[in-house]
mmCIF file of C-alpha atoms and ligand atoms in Angstrom:
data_model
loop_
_atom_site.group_PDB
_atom_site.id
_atom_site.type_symbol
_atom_site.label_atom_id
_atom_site.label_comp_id
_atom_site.label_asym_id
_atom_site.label_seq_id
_atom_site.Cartn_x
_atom_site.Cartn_y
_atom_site.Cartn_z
ATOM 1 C CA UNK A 1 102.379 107.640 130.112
ATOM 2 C CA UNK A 2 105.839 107.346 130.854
ATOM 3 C CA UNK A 3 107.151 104.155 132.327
ATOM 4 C CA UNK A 4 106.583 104.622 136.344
ATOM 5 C CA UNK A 5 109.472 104.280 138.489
ATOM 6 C CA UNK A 6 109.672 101.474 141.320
ATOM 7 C CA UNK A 7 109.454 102.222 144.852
ATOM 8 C CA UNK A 8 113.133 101.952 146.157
ATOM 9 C CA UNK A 9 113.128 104.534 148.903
ATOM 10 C CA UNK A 10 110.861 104.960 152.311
ATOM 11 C CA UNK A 11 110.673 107.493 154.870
ATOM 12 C CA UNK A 12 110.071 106.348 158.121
ATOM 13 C CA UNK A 13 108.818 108.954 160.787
ATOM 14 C CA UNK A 14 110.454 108.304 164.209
ATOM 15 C CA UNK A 15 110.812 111.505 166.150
ATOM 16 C CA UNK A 16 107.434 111.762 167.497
ATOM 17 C CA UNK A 17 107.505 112.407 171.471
ATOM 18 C CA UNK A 18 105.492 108.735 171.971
ATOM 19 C CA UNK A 19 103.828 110.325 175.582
ATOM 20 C CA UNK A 20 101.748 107.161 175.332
ATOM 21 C CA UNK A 21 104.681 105.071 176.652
ATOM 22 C CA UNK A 22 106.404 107.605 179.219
ATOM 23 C CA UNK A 23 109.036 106.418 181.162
ATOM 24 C CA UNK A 24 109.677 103.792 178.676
ATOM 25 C CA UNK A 25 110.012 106.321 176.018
ATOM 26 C CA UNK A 26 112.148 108.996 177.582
ATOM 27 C CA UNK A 27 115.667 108.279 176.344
ATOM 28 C CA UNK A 28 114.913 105.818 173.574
ATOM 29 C CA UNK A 29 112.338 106.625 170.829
ATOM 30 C CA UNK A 30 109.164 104.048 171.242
ATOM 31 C CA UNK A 31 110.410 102.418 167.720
ATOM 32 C CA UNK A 32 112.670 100.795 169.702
ATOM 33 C CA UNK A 33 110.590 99.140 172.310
ATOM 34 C CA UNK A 34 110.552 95.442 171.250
ATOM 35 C CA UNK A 35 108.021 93.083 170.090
ATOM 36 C CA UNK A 36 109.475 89.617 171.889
ATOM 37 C CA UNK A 37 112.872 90.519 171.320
ATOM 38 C CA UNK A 38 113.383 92.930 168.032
ATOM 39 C CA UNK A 39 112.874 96.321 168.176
ATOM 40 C CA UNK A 40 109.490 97.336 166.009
ATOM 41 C CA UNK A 41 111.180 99.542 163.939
ATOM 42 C CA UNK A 42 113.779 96.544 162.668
ATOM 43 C CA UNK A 43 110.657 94.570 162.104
ATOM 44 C CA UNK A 44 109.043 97.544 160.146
ATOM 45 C CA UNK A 45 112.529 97.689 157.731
ATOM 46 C CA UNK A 46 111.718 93.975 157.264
ATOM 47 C CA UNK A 47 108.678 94.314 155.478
ATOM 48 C CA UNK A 48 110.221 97.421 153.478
ATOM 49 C CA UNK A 49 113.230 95.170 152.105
ATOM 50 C CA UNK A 50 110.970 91.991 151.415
ATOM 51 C CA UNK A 51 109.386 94.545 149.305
ATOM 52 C CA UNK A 52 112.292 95.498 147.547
ATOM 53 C CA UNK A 53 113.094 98.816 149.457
ATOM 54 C CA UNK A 54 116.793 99.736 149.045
ATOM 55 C CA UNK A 55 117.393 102.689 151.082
ATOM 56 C CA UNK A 56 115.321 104.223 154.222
ATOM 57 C CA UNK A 57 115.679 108.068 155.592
ATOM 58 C CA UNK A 58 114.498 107.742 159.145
ATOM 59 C CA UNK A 59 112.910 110.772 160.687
ATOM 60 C CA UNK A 60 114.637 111.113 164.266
ATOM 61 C CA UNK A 61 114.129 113.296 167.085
ATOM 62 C CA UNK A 62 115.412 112.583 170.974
ATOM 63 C CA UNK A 63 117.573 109.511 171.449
ATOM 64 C CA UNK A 64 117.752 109.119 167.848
ATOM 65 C CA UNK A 65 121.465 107.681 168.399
ATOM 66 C CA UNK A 66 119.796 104.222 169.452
ATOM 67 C CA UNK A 67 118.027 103.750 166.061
ATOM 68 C CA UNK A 68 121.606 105.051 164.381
ATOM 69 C CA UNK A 69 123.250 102.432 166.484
ATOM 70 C CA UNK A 70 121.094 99.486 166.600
ATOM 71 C CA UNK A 71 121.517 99.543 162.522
ATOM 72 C CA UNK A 72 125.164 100.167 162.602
ATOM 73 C CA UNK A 73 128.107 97.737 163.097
ATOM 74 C CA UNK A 74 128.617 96.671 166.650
ATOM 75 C CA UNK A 75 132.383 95.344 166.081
ATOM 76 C CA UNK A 76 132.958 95.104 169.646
ATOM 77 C CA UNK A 77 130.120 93.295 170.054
ATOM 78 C CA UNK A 78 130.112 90.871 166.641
ATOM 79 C CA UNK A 79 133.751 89.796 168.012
ATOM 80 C CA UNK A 80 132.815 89.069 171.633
ATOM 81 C CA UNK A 81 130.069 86.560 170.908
ATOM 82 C CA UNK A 82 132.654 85.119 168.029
ATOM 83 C CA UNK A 83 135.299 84.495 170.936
ATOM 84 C CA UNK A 84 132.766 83.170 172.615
ATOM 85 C CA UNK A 85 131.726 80.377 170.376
ATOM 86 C CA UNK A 86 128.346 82.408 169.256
ATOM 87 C CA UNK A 87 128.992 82.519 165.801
ATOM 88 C CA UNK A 88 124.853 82.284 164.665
ATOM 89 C CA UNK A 89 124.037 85.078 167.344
ATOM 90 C CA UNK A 90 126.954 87.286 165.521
ATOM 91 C CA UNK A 91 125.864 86.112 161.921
ATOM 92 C CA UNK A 92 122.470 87.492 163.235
ATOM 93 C CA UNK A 93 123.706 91.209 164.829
ATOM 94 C CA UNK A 94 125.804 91.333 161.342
ATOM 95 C CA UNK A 95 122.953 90.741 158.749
ATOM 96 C CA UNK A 96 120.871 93.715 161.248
ATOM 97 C CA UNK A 97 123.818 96.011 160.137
ATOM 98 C CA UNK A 98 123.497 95.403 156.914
ATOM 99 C CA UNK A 99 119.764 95.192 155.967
ATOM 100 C CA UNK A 100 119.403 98.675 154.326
ATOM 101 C CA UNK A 101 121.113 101.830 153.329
ATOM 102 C CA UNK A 102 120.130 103.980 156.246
ATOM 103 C CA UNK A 103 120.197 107.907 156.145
ATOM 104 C CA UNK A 104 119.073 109.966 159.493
ATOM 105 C CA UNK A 105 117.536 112.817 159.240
ATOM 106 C CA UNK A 106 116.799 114.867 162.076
ATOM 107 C CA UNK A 107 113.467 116.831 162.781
ATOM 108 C CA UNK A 108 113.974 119.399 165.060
ATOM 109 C CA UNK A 109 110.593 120.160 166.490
ATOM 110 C CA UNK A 110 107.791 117.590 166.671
ATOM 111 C CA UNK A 111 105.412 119.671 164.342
ATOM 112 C CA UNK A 112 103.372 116.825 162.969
ATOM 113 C CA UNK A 113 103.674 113.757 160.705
ATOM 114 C CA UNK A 114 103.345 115.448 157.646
ATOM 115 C CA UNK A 115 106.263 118.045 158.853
ATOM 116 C CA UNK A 116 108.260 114.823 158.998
ATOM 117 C CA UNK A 117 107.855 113.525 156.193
ATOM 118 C CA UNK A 118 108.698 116.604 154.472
ATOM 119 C CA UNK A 119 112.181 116.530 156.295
ATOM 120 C CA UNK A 120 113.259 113.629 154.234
ATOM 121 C CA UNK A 121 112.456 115.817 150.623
ATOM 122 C CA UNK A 122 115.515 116.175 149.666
ATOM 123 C CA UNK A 123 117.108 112.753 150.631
ATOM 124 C CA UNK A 124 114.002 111.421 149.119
ATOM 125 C CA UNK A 125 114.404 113.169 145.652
ATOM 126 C CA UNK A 126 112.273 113.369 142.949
ATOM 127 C CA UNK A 127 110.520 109.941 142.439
ATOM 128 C CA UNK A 128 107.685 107.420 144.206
ATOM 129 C CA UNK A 129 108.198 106.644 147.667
ATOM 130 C CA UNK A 130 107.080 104.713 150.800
ATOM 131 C CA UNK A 131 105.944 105.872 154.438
ATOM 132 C CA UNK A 132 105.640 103.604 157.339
ATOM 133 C CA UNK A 133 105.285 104.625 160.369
ATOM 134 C CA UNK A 134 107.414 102.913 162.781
ATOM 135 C CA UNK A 135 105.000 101.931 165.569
ATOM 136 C CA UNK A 136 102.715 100.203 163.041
ATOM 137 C CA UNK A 137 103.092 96.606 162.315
ATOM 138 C CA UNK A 138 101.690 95.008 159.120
ATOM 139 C CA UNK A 139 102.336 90.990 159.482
ATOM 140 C CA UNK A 140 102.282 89.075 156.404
ATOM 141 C CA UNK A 141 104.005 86.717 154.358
ATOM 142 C CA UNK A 142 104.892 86.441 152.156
ATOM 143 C CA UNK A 143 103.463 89.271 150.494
ATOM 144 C CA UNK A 144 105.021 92.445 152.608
ATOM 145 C CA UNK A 145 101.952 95.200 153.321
ATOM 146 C CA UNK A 146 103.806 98.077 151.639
ATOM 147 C CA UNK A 147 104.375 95.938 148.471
ATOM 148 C CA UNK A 148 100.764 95.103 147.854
ATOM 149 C CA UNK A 149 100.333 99.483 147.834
ATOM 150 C CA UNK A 150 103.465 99.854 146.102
ATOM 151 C CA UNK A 151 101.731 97.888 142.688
ATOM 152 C CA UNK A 152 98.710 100.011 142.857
ATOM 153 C CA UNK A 153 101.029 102.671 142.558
ATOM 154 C CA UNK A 154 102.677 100.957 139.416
ATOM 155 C CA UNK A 155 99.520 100.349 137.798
ATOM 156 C CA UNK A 156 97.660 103.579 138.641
ATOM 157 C CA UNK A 157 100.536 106.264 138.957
ATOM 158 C CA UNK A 158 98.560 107.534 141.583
ATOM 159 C CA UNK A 159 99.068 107.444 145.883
ATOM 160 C CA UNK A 160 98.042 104.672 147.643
ATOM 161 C CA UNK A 161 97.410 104.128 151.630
ATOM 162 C CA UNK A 162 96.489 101.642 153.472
ATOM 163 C CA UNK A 163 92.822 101.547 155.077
ATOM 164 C CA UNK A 164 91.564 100.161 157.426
ATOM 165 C CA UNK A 165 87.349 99.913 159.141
ATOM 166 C CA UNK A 166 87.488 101.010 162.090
ATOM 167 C CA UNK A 167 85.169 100.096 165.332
ATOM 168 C CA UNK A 168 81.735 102.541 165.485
ATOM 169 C CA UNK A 169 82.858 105.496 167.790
ATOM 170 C CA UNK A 170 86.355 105.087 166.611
ATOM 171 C CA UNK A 171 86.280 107.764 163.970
ATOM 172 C CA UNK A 172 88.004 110.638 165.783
ATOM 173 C CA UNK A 173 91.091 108.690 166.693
ATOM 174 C CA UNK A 174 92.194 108.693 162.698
ATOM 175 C CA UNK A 175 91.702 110.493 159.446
ATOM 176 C CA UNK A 176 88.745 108.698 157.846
ATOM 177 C CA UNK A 177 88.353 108.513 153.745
ATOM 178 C CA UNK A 178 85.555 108.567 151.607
ATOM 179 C CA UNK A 179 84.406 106.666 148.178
ATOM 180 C CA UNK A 180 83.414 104.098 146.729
ATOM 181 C CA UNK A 181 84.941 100.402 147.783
ATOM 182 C CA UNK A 182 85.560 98.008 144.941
ATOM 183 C CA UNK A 183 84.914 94.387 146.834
ATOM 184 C CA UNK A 184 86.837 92.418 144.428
ATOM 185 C CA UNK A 185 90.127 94.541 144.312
ATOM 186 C CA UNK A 186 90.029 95.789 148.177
ATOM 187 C CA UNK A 187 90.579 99.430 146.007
ATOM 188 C CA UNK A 188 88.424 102.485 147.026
ATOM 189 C CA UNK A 189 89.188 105.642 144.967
ATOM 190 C CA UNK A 190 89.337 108.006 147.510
ATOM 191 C CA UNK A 191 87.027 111.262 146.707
ATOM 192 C CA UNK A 192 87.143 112.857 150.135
ATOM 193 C CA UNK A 193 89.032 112.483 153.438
ATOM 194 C CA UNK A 194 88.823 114.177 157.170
ATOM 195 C CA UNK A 195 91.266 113.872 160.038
ATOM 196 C CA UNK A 196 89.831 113.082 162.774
ATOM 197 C CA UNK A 197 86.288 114.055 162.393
ATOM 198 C CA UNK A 198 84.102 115.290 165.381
ATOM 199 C CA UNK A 199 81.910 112.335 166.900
ATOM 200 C CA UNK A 200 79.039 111.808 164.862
ATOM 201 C CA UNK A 201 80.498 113.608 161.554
ATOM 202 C CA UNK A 202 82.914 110.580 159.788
ATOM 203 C CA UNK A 203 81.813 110.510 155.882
ATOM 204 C CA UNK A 204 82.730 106.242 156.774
ATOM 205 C CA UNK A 205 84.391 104.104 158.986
ATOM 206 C CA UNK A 206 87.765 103.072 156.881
ATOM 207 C CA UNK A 207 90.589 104.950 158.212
ATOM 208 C CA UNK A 208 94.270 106.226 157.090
ATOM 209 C CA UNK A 209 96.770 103.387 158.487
ATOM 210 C CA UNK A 210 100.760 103.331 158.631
ATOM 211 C CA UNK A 211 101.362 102.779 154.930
ATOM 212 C CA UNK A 212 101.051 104.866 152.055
ATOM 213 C CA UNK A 213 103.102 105.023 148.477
ATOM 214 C CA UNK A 214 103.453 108.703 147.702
ATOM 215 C CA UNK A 215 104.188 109.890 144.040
ATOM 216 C CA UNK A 216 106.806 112.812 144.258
ATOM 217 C CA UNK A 217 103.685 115.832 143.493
ATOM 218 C CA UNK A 218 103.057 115.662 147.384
ATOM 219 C CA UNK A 219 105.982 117.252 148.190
ATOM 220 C CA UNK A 220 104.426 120.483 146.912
ATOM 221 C CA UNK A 221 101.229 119.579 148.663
ATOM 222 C CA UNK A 222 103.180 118.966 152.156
ATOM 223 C CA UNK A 223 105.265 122.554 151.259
ATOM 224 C CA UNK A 224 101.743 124.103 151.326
ATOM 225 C CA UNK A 225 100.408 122.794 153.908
ATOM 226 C CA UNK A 226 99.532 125.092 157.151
ATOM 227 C CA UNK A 227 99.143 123.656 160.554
ATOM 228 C CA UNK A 228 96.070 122.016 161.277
ATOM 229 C CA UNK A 229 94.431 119.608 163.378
ATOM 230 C CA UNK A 230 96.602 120.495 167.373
ATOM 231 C CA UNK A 231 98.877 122.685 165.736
ATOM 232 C CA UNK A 232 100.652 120.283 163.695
ATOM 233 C CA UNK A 233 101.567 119.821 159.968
ATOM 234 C CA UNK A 234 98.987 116.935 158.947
ATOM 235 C CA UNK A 235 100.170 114.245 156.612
ATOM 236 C CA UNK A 236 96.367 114.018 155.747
ATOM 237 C CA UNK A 237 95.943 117.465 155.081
ATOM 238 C CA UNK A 238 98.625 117.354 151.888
ATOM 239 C CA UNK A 239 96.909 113.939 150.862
ATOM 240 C CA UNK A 240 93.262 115.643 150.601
ATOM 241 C CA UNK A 241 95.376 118.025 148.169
ATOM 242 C CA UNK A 242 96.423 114.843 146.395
ATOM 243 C CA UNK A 243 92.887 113.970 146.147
ATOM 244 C CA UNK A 244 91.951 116.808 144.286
ATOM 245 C CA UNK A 245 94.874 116.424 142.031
ATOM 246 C CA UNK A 246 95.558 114.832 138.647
ATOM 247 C CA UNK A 247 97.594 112.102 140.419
ATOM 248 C CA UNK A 248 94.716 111.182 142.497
ATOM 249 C CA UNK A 249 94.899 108.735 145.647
ATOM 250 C CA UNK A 250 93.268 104.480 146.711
ATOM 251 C CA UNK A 251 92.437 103.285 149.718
ATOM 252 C CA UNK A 252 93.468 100.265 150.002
ATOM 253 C CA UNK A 253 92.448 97.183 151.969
ATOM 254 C CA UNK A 254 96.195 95.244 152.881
ATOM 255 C CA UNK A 255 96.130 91.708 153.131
ATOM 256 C CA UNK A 256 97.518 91.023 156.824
ATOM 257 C CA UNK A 257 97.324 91.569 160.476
ATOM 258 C CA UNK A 258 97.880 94.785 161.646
ATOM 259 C CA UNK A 259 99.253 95.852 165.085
ATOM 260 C CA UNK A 260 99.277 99.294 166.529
ATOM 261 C CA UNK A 261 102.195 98.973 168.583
ATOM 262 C CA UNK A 262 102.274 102.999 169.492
ATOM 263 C CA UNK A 263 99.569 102.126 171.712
ATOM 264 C CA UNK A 264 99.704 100.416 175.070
ATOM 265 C CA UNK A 265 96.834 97.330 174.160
ATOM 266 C CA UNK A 266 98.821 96.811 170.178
ATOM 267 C CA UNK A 267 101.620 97.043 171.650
ATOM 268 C CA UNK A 268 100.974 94.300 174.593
ATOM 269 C CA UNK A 269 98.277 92.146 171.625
ATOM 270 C CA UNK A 270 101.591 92.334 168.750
ATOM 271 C CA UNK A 271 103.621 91.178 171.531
ATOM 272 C CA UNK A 272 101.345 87.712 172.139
ATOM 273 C CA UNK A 273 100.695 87.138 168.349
ATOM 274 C CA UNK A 274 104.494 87.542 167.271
ATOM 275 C CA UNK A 275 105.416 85.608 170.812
ATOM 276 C CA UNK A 276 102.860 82.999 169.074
ATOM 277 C CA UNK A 277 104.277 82.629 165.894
ATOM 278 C CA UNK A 278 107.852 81.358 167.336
ATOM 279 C CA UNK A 279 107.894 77.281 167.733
ATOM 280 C CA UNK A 280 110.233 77.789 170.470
ATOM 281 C CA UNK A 281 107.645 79.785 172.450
ATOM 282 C CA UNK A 282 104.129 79.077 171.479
ATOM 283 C CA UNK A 283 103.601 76.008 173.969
ATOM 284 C CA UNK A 284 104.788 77.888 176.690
ATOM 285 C CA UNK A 285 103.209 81.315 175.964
ATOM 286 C CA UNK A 286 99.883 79.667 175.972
ATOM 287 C CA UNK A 287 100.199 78.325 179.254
ATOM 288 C CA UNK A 288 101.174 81.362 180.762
ATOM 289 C CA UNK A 289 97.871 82.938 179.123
ATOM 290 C CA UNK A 290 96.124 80.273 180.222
ATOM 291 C CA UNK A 291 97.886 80.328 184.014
ATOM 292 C CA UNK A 292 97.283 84.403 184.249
ATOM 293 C CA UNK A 293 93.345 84.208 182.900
ATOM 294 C CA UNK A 294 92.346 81.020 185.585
ATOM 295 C CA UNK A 295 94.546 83.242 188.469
ATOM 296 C CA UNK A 296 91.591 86.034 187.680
ATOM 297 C CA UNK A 297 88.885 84.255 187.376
HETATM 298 P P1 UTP B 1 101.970 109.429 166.789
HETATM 299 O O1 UTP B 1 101.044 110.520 167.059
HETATM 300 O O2 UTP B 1 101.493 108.014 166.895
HETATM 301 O O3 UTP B 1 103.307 109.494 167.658
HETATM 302 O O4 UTP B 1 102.636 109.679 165.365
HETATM 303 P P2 UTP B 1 103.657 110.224 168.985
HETATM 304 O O5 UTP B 1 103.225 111.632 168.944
HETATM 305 O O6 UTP B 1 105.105 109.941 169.199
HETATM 306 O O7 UTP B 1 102.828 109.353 170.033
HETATM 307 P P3 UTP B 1 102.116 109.738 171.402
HETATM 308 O O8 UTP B 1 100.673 109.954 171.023
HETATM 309 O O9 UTP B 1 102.767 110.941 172.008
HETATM 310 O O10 UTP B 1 102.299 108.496 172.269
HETATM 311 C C1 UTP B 1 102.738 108.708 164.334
HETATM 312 C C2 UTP B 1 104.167 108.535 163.866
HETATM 313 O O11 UTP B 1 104.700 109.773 163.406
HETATM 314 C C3 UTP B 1 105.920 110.078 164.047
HETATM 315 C C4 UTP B 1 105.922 109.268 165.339
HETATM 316 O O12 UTP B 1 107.240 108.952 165.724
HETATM 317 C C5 UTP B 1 105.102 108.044 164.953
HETATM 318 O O13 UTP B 1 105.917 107.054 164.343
HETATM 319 N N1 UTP B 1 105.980 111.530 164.239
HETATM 320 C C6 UTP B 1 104.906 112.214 164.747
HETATM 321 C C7 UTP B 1 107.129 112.221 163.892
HETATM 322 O O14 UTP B 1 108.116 111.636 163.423
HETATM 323 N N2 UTP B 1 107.174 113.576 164.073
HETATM 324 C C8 UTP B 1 106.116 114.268 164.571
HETATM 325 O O15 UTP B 1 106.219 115.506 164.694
HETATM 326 C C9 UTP B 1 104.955 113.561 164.920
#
């Protein structure tokens, strides 16, 4: 087999209409809300570059000019807290300017994940790349969640995504995988997969999460692929044809602590943990927690 290429590119899918988090997410796409004080999608570019990730296509839709922004140079800005004596604040808005090669690539109707990533084939190209979804947090050091799928890829040539077990009764929220889970590696194989099964019909409990490696065949698989589950092009749909394919597709378990930040409870629970993990905060986050918990009991 022919050497396999690294993962240098990612696609990450932005223009979704993120109802969940309406008002908040009427002018500025929920990628943007922040977790403490970053917005999740900066956070999300993080872990790509720690794993080695040189250039990200982001998928926008409405208010996609505050992603464009937030990653461009803010001159004005950079030279204002200069004057002012800021110099480590600058430093700080400079190195965000400069963390990736970003391309934008807009989808014009929010017809489903898998539409999306399919908007970024030809910035993409033809060669192994990354998905993260935007609103999904994966915290660990310092091995970066979309590395530890990106060397299954190097030593299998085939997809990998991230899995996750999910809670009993949980099934229906996600598209659920099935095959056999290898304990020692954290690999499963994947031999069958279902999005969002009906209550009562999930082949298991470990579910699709916010990272996958993709080898460069899906892009025929997403090109194929009809609307499905609500009317929308499903990622999952073109990675059951992967499944089926020579490349084949793992599961895999990621080492870290995942947040789903595109929901209200992730969102509010990544907010705490990262709050947490700051010196300069823990002692007095705590006591809040502990202030608001005895004011209800
Ligand atoms: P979600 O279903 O979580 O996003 O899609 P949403 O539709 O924006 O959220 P709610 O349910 O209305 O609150 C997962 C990811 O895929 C992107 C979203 O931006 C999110 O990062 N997405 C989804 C697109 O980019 N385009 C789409 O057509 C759909």
């Amino acid at each position: 087999m022919a050497a396999l290429q690294r993962v240098k590119k990612a696609v990450i899918p932005a223009a979704g209409l993120g109802t969940r988090f309406l008002p908040a997410t009427k002018a500025i796409p929920k990628e943007m809300l922040p977790i403490v004080d970053i917005p999740t999608i900066q956070l999300v570019i993080d872990e790509a570059v720690r794993a080695g990730i040189t250039d990200v296509v982001i998928i926008n839709g409405r208010g996609k000019h505050a992603i464009e922004d937030h990653f461009d140079h803010a001159y004005e800005l950079e030279r204002t807290l200069r004057d002012r004596g800021n110099s480590e604040l600058a430093d700080a808005m400079q190195r965000v300017s400069t963390m990736v090669r970003l391309i934008s690539v807009r989808q014009k109707a929010p017809l489903g994940l898998g539409h999306a990533v399919l908007c970024a084939r030809e910035a993409i190209g033809d060669e192994p790349f990354a998905v993260l979804l935007g609103d999904d947090l994966v915290d660990n050091d310092p091995d970066p969640g979309i590395g530890q799928l990106a060397r299954v890829h190097a030593e299998t040539g085939a997809g990998a995504v991230m899995i996750m077990e999910v809670p009993p009764g949980k099934e229906h929220m996600y598209g659920i995988v099935a095959g056999d889970l290898d304990a020692a590696t954290g690999r499963m194989r994947i031999r069958d997969m279902v999005e969002k099964p009906k209550a009562g019909t999930a082949p298991s409990r470990w579910a699709i999460v916010g990272r996958y490696v993709l080898p460069p065949t899906i892009w025929g698989h997403l090109a194929d692929t009809k609307p499905g589950a609500g009317g929308e092009i499903q990622l999952t749909d073109a990675l059951h044809q992967l499944v089926g394919s020579a490349a084949g597709l793992y599961g895999v378990v990621v080492q870290g602590v995942r947040h789903d930040a595109g929901d209200k409870l992730g969102y509010l629970r990544a907010n705490l943990a990262y709050a947490l993990k700051r010196p300069e905060l823990r002692a007095a986050v705590l006591e809040l927690c502990r202030e608001l918990v005895a004011a209800e009991s």
